[in-house]
CSV table of C-alpha atoms in Angstrom, one decimal:
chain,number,residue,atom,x,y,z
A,243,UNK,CA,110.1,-125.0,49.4
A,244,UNK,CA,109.6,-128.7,50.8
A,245,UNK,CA,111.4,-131.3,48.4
A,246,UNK,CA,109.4,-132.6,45.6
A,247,UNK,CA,107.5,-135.7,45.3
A,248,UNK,CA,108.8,-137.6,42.9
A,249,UNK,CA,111.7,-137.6,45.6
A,250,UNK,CA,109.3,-139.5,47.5
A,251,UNK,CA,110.6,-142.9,49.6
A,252,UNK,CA,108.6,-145.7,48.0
A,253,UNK,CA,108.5,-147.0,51.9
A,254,UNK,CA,106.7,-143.8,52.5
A,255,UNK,CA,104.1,-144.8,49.7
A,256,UNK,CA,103.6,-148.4,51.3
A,257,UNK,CA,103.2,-146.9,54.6
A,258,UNK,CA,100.1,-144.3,53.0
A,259,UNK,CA,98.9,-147.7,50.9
A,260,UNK,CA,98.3,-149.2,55.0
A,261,UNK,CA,96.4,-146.4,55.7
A,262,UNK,CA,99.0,-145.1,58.3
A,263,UNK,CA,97.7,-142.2,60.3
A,264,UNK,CA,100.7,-140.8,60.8
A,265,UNK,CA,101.8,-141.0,57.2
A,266,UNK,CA,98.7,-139.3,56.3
A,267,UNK,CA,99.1,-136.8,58.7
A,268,UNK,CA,102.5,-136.0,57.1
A,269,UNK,CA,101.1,-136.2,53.6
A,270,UNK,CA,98.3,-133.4,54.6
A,271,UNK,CA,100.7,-131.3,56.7
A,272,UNK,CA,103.2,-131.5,53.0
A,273,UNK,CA,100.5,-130.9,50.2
A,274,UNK,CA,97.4,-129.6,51.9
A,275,UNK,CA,98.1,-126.5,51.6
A,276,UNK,CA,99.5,-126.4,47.3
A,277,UNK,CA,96.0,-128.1,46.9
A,278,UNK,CA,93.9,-126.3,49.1
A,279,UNK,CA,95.6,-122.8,46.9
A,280,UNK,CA,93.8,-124.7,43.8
A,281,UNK,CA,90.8,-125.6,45.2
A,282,UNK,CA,90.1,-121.9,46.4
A,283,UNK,CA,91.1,-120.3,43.3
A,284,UNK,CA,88.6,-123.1,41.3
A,285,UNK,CA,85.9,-122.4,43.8
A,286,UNK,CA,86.4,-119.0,45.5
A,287,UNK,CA,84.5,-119.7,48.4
A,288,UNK,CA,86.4,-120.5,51.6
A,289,UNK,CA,83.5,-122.8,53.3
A,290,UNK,CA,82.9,-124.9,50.3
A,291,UNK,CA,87.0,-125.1,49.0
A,292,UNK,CA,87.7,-126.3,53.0
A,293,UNK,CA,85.0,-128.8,52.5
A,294,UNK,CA,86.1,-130.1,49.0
A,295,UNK,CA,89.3,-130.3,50.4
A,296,UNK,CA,88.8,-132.1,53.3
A,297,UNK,CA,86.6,-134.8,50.7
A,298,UNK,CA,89.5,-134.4,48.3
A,299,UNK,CA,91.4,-136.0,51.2
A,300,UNK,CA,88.9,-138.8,51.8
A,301,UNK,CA,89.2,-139.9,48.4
A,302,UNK,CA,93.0,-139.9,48.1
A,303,UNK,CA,92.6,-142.1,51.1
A,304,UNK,CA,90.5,-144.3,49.7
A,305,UNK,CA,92.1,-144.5,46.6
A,306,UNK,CA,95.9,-144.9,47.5
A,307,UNK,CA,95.8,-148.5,46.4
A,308,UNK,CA,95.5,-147.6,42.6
A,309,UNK,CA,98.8,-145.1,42.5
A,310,UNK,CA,101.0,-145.9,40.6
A,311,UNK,CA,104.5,-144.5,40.9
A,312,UNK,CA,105.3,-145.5,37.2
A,313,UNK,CA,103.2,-142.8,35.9
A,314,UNK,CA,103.3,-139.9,37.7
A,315,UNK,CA,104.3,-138.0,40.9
A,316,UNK,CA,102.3,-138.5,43.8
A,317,UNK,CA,101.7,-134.5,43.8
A,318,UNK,CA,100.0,-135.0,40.4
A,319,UNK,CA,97.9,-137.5,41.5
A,320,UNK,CA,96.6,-136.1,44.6
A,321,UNK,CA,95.6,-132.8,42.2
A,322,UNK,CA,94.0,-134.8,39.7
A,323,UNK,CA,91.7,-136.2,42.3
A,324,UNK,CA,91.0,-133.0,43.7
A,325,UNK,CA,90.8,-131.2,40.3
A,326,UNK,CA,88.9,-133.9,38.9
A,327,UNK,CA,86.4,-133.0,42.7
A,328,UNK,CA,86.0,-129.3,42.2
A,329,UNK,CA,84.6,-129.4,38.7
A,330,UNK,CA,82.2,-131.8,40.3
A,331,UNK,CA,81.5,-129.3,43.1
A,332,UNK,CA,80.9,-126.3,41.0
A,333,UNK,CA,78.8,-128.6,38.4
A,334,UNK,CA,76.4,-129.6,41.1
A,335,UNK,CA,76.5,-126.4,42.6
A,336,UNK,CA,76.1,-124.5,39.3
A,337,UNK,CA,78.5,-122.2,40.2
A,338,UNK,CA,80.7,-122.0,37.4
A,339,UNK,CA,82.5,-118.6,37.3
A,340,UNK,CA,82.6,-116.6,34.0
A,341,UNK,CA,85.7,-116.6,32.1
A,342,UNK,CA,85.8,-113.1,31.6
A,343,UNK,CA,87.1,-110.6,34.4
A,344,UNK,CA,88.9,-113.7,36.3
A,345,UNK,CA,92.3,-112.9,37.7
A,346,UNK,CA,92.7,-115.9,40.0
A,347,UNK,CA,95.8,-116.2,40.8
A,348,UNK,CA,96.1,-112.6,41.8
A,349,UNK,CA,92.8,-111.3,42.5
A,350,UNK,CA,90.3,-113.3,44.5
A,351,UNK,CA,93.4,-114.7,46.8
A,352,UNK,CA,93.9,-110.3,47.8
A,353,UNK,CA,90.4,-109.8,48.8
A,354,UNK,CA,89.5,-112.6,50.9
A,355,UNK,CA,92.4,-114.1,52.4
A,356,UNK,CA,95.1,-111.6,53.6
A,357,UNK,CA,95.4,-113.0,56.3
A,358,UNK,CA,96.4,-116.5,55.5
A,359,UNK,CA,98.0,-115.5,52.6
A,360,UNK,CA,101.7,-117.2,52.8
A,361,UNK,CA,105.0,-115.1,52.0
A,362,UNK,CA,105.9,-117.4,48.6
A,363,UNK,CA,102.4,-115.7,47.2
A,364,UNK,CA,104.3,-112.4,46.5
A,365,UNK,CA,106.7,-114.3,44.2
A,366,UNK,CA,103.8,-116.3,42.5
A,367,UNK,CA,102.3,-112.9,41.7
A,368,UNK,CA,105.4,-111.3,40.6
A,369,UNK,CA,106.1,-114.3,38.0
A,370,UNK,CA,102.5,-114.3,36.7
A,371,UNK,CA,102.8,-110.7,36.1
A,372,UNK,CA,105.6,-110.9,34.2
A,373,UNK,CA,103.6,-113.6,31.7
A,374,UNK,CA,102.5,-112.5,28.7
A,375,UNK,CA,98.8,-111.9,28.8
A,376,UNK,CA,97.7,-114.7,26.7
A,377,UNK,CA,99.9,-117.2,28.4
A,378,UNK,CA,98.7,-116.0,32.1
A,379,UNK,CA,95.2,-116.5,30.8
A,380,UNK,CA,95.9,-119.9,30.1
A,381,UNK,CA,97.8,-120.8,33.6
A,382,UNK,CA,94.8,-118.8,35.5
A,383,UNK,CA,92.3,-121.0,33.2
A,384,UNK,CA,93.9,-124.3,32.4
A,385,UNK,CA,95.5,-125.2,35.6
A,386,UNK,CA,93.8,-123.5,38.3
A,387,UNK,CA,90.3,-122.6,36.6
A,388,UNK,CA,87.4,-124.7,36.9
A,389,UNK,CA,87.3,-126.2,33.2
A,390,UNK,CA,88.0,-128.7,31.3
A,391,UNK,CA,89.8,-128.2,28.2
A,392,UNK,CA,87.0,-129.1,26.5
A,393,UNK,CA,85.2,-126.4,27.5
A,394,UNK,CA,87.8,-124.0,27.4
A,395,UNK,CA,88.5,-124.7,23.8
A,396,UNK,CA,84.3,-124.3,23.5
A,397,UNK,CA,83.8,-120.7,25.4
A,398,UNK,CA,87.1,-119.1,24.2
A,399,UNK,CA,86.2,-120.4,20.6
A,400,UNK,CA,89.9,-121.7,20.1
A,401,UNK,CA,90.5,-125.2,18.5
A,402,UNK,CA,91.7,-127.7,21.6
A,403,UNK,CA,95.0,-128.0,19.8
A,404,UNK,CA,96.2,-124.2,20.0
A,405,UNK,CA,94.2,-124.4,24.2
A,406,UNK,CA,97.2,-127.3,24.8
A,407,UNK,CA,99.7,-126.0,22.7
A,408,UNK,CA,99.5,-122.5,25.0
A,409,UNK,CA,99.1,-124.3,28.1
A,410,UNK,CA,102.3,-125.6,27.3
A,411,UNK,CA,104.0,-122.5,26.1
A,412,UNK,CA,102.1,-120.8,29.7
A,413,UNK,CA,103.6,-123.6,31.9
A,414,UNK,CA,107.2,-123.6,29.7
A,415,UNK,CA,107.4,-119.8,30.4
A,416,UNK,CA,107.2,-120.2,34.2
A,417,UNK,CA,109.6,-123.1,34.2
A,418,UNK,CA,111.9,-120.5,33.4
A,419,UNK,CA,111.4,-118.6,36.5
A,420,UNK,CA,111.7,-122.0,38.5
A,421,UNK,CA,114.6,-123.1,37.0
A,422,UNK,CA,116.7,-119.9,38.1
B,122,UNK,CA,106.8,-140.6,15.4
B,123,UNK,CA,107.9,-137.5,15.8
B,124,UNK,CA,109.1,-137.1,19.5
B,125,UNK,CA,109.4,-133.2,19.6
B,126,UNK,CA,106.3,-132.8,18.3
B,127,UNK,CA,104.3,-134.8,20.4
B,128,UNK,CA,106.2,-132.9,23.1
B,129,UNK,CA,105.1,-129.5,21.4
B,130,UNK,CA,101.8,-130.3,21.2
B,131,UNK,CA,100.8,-129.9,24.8
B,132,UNK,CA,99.7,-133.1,25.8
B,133,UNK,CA,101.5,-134.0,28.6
B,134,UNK,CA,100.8,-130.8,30.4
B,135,UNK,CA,97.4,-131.9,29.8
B,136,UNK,CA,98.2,-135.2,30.9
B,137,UNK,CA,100.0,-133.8,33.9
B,138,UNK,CA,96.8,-132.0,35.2
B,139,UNK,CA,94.4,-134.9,34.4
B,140,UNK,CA,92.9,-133.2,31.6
B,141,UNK,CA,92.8,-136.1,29.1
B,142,UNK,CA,90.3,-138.0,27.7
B,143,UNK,CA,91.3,-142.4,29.1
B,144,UNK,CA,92.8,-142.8,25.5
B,145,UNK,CA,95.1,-140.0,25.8
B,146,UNK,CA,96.2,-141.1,28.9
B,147,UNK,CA,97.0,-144.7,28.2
B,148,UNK,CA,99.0,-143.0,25.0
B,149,UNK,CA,100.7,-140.7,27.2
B,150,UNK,CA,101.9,-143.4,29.4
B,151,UNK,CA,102.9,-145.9,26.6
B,152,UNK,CA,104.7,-143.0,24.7
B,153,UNK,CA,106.4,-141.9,28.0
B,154,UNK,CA,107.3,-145.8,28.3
B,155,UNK,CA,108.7,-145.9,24.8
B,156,UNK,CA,110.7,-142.9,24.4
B,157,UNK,CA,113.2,-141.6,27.2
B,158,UNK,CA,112.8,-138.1,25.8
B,159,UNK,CA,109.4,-137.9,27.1
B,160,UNK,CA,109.7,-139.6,30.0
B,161,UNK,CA,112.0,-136.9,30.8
B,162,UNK,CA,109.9,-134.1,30.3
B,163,UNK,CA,107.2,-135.5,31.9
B,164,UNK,CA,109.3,-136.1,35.1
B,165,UNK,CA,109.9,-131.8,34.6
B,166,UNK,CA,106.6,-130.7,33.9
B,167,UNK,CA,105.1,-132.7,36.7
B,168,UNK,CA,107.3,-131.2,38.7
B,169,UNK,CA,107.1,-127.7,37.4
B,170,UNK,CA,103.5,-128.1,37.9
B,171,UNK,CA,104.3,-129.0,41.5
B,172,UNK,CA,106.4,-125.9,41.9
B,173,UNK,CA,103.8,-123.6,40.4
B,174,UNK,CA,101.3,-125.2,43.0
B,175,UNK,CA,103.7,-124.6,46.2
B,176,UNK,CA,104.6,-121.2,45.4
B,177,UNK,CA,100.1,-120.2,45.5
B,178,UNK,CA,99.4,-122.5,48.3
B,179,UNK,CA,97.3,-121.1,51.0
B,180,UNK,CA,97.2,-122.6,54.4
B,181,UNK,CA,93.1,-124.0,55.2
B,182,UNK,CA,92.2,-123.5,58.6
B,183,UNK,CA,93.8,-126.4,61.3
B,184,UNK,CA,90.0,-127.3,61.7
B,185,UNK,CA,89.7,-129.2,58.5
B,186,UNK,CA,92.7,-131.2,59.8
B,187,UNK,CA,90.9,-132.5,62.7
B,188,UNK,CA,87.5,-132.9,60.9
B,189,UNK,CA,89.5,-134.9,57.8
B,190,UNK,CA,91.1,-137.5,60.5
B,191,UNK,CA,88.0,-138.0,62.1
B,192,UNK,CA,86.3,-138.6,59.1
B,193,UNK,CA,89.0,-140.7,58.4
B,194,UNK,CA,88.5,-142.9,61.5
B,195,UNK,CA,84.8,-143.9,60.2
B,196,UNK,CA,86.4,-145.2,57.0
B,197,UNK,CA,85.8,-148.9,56.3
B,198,UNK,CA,89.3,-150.5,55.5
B,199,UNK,CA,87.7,-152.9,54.0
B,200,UNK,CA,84.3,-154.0,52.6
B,201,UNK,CA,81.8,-154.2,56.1
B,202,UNK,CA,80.0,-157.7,55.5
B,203,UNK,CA,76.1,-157.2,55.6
B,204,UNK,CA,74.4,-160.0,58.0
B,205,UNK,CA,71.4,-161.9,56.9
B,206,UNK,CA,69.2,-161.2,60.3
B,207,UNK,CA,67.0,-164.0,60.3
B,208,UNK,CA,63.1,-163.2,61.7
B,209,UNK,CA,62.6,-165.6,65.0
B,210,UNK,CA,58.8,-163.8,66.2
B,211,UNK,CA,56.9,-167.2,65.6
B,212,UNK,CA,58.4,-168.1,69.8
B,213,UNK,CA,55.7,-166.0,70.9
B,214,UNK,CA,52.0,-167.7,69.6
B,215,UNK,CA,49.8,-168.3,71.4
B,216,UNK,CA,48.9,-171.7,71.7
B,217,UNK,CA,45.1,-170.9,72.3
B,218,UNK,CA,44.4,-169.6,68.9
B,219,UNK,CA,44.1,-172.1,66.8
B,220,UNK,CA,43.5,-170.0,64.0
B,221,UNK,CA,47.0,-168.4,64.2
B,222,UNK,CA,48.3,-171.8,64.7
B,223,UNK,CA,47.5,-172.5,61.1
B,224,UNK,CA,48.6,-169.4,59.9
B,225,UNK,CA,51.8,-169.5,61.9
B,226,UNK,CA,52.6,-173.5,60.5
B,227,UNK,CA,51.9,-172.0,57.2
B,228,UNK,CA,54.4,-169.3,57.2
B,229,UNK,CA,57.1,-171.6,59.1
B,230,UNK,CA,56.9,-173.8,56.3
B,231,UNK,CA,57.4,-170.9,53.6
B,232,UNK,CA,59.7,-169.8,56.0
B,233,UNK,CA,61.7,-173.0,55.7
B,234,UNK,CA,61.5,-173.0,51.7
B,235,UNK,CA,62.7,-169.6,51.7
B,236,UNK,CA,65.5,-170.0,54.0
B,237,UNK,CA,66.4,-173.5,51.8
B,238,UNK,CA,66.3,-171.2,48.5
B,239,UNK,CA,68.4,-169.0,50.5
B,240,UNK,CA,70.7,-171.8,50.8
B,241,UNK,CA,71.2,-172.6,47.3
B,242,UNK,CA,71.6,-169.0,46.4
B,243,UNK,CA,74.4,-168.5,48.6
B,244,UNK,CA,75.8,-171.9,47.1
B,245,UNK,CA,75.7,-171.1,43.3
B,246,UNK,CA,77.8,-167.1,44.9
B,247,UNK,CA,80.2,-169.7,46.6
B,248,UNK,CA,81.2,-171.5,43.9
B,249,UNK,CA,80.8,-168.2,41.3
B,250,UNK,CA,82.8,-166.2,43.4
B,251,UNK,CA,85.3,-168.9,43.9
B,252,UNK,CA,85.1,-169.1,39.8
B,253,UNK,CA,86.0,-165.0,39.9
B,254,UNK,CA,88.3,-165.3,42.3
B,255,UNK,CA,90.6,-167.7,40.4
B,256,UNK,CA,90.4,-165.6,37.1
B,257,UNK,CA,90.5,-162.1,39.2
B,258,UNK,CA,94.0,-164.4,40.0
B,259,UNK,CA,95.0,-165.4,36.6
B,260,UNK,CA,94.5,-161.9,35.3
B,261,UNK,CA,96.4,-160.0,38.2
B,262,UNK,CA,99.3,-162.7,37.5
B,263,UNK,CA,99.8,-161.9,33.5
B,264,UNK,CA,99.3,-158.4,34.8
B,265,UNK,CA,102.3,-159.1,37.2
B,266,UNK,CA,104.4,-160.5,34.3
B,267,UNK,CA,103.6,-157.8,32.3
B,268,UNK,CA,105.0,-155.2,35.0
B,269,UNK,CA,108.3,-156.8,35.7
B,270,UNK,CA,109.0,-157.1,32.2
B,271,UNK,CA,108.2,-153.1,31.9
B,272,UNK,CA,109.9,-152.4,34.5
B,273,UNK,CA,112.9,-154.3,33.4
B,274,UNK,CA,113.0,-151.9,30.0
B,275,UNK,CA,112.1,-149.0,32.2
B,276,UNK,CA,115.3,-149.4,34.1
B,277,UNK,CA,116.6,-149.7,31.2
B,278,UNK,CA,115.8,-146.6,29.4
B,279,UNK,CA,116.4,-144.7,32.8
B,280,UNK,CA,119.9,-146.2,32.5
B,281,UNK,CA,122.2,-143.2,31.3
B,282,UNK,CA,124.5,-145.8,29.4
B,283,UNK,CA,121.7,-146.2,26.9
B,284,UNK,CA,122.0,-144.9,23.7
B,285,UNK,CA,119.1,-144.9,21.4
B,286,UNK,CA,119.2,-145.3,17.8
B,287,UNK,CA,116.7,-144.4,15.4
B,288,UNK,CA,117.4,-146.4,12.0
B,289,UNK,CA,115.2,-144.4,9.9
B,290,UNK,CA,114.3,-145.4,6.1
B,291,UNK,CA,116.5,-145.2,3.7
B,292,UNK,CA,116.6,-143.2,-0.1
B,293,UNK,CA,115.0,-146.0,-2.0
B,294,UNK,CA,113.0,-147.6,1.1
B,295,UNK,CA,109.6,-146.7,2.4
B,296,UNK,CA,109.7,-143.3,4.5
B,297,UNK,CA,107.8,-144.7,7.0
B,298,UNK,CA,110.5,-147.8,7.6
B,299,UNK,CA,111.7,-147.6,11.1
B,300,UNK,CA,113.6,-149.7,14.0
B,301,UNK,CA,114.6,-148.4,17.3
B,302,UNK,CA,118.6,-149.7,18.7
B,303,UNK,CA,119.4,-149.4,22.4
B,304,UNK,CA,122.4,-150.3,23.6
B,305,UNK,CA,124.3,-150.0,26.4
B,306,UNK,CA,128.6,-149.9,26.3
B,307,UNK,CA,128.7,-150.8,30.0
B,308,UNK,CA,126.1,-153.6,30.7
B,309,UNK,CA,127.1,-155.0,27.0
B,310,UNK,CA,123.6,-155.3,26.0
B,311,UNK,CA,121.8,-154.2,22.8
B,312,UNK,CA,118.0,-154.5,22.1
B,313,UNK,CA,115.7,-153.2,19.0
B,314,UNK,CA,112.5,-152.9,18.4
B,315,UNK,CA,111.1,-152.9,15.2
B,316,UNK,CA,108.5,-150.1,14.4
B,317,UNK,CA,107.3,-150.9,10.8
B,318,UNK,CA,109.1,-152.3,8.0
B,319,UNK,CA,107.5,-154.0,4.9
B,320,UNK,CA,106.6,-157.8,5.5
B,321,UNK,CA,109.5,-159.9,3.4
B,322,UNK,CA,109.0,-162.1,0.8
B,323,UNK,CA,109.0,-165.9,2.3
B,324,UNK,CA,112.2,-166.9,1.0
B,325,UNK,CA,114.1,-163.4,2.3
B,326,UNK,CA,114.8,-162.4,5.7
B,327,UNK,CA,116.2,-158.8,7.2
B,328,UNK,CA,119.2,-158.7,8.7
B,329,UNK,CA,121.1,-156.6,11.3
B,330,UNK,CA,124.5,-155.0,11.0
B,331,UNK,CA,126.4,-153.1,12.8
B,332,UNK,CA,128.8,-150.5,11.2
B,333,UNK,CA,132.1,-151.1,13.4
B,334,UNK,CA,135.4,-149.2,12.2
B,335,UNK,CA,133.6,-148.6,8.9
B,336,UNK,CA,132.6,-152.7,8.9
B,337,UNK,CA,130.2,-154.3,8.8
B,338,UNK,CA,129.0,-156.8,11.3
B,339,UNK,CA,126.1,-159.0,11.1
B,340,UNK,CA,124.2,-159.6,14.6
B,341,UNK,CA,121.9,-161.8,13.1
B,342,UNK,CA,118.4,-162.7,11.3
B,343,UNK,CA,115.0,-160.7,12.8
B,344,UNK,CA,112.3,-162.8,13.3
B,345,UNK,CA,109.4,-162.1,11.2
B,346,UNK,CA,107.3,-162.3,14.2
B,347,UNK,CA,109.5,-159.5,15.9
B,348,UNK,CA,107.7,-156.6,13.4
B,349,UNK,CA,105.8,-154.1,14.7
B,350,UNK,CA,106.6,-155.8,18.1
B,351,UNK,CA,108.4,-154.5,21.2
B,352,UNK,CA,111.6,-155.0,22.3
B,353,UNK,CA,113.7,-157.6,21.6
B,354,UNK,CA,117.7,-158.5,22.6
B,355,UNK,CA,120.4,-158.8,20.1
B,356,UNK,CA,124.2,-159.8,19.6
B,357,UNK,CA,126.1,-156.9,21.6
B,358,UNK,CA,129.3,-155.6,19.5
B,359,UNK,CA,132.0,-153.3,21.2
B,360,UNK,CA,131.9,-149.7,19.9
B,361,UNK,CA,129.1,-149.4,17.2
B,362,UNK,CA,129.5,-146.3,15.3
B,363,UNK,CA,125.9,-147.4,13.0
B,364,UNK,CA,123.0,-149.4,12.8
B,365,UNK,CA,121.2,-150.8,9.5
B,366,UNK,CA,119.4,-153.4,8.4
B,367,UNK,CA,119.2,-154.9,5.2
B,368,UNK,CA,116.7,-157.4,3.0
B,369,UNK,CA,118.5,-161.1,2.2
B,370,UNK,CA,117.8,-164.0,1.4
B,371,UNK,CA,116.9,-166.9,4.3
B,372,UNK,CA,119.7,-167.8,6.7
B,373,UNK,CA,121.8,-164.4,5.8
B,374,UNK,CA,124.8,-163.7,4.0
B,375,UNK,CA,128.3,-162.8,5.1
B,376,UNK,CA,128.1,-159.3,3.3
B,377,UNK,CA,125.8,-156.7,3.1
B,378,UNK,CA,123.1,-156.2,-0.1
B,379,UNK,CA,123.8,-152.1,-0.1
B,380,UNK,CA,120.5,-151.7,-2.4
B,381,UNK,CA,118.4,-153.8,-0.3
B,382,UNK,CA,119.2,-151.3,2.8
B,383,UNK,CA,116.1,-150.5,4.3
B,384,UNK,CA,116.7,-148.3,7.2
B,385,UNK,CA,119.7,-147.3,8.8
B,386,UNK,CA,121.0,-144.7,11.9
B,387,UNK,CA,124.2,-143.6,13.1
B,388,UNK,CA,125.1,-143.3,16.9
């Protein structure tokens, strides 16, 4: 595993803040391919997640100015952005996915991309299996599915309290795993 | 405040992945400020959240690499500044039509008014952008201020030699009373914040003590300004073993008024 980003030189953050190619290059080679994972599990189809990666990319370009190191990792950053541009994909697309019957983490990824599928995937899909069903729900929906709390809270008739609270006891159960 | 608890309830996670409404956030970020404790488990669930992404990453195809850095190369650095193109056809009249003659003096002179209004207009965005410019530099100045004295107490808090005190309300004293002690053994420094205590009658005054081998030592008056305020330094006193503060009357007294203890906290 490549070393976290809150490790991250703050020279190296300058250096992306002067729109340095090769910095950028480096950035994409490091993250593209945690983000791209998210952006084809929230949109499950491989032309459309390439693209809104690609313009996920654009717009941390653009908008390296306004990170902030105080608040957050530059990993979390660069997923909110592109989080924040799937749900706008599959709004305008109107292509949201039903909640029911989605098993993204280990479903979609074994039909359609065996071939680029990386070796750390058999681990992800060992440790999700060994979630509790409520709490994988939650990872598969909160983190990687494309929905806002919100809306989670609406179509799985749950108050939003008890949707964060279980995101939190999904997220604190795979920490575990991670911390072995 | 109840740190745990805000921990428990899930909204940093939430914060973590962006899922917060603007409010939430700037809460998140003040809280994580504020308290060490969840600064810290911030810093682990971003980073869990990190982990959770490397381990289901799938590599795209090396062809949106290439199409990303070309895009890339069209992007403006900065703003592209818009030329006023300005319309030169009346070189080609004819001098034997009269007729357009007219017509053609006629729309050189609009032409001319136009271009003077022009003028003016680009004048009155000189001086009001020069106007912006100066506040766009006042603000981003108190905003620099404000960031080195942040960062000042976030080094602090992220220095391991702090220890945090909660002085917490007393028997008799309103729950809610509370006051915040950091201090620091090696750097000799001690701050407090005071989170909510009752406002004093004008002719009393709270003072701070510290509890050193079982004594009490007075660090001075707080400013009735400093309530509900942020952080503020005190008298440092080797060894504390306890923090409390107590209601007196103006100017302080030597000993402390044991019923008129409204919070205290022990190291």
């Amino acid at each position: 595993m490549l070393k976290p980003s809150s490790h991250i030189e703050e020279s190296f953050v300058l250096e992306l803040k002067a729109r340095s190619e090769a910095a950028f290059g480096k950035l994409y080679d490091n993250y593209s391919g945690a983000l791209y994972g998210i952006l084809f599990r929230m949109i499950g189809k491989e032309e459309i997640a390439q693209d809104a990666l690609q313009e996920s990319f654009v717009k941390i370009w653009k908008n390296i100015d306004s990170y902030d190191r105080s608040k957050g990792t530059l990993f979390t950053w660069m997923l909110n952005i592109s989080r924040n541009h799937a749900i706008d994909v599959l709004r305008s697309k109107n292509m949201r996915q039903k909640i029911q019957n989605i098993d993204k983490i280990v479903g979609v990824v074994n039909k359609q991309m065996s071939t680029s599928m990386n070796t750390d995937f058999l681990l992800v899909k060992e440790l999700v299996e060994k979630l509790k069903p409520e709490h994988k729900q939650m990872i598969e929906l909160a983190f990687f599915g494309g929905f806002t709390q919100e809306e989670l809270a609406q179509e799985l008739n749950m108050p939003l309290g008890t949707i964060k609270t279980r995101a939190r006891a999904a997220l604190t159960e795979l920490r575990k795993y991670f911390d072995k | 405040m109840d740190v745990k608890e805000y921990i428990a309830s899930g909204i940093l996670e939430s914060y973590s992945i962006g899922a917060v409404s603007p409010q939430e956030k700037q809460e998140v970020e003040c809280m994580s400020h504020i308290y060490p404790e969840i600064r810290i488990e911030l810093d682990k669930i971003m980073l869990s959240i990190e982990q959770l992404a490397e381990v289901q990453k799938i590599i795209p195809s090396p062809e949106v690499k290439n199409k990303l850095f070309n895009e890339l190369k069209n992007q403006p650095s900065t703003a592209k500044i818009v030329s006023i193109k300005q319309k030169n056809n009346y070189a080609s009249f004819n001098r034997l039509l009269a007729a357009a003659c007219v017509v053609l003096a006629i729309s050189m002179v609009t032409f001319y008014f136009y271009q003077a209004s022009i003028e003016v207009d680009l004048n009155k965005q000189l001086e009001f952008s020069k106007d912006q410019n100066l506040q766009n530099k006042q603000v981003i100045e108190s905003y620099r201020q404000q960031n080195i004295a942040m960062i000042d107490e976030l080094t602090m808090f992220r220095d391991p030699n702090f220890k945090t005190v909660f002085l917490k309300g007393t028997n008799n004293k309103p729950e809610s009373s509370l006051a915040i002690v950091c201090c620091n053994g090696v750097s000799k420094q001690t701050v407090i914040a005071i989170k909510d205590l009752p406002e004093p009658d004008s002719d009393k005054e709270y003072q701070l003590w510290a509890i050193v081998d079982g004594k009490p030592i007075s660090l001075g008056m707080i400013p009735v300004d400093s309530i509900s305020k942020g952080f503020f330094p005190v008298k440092n006193v080797e060894n504390p073993q306890a923090f409390a503060i107590t209601l007196e009357k103006k100017g302080g007294v030597a000993k402390p008024t044991m019923e008129e203890m409204y919070v205290m906290g022990e190291i």
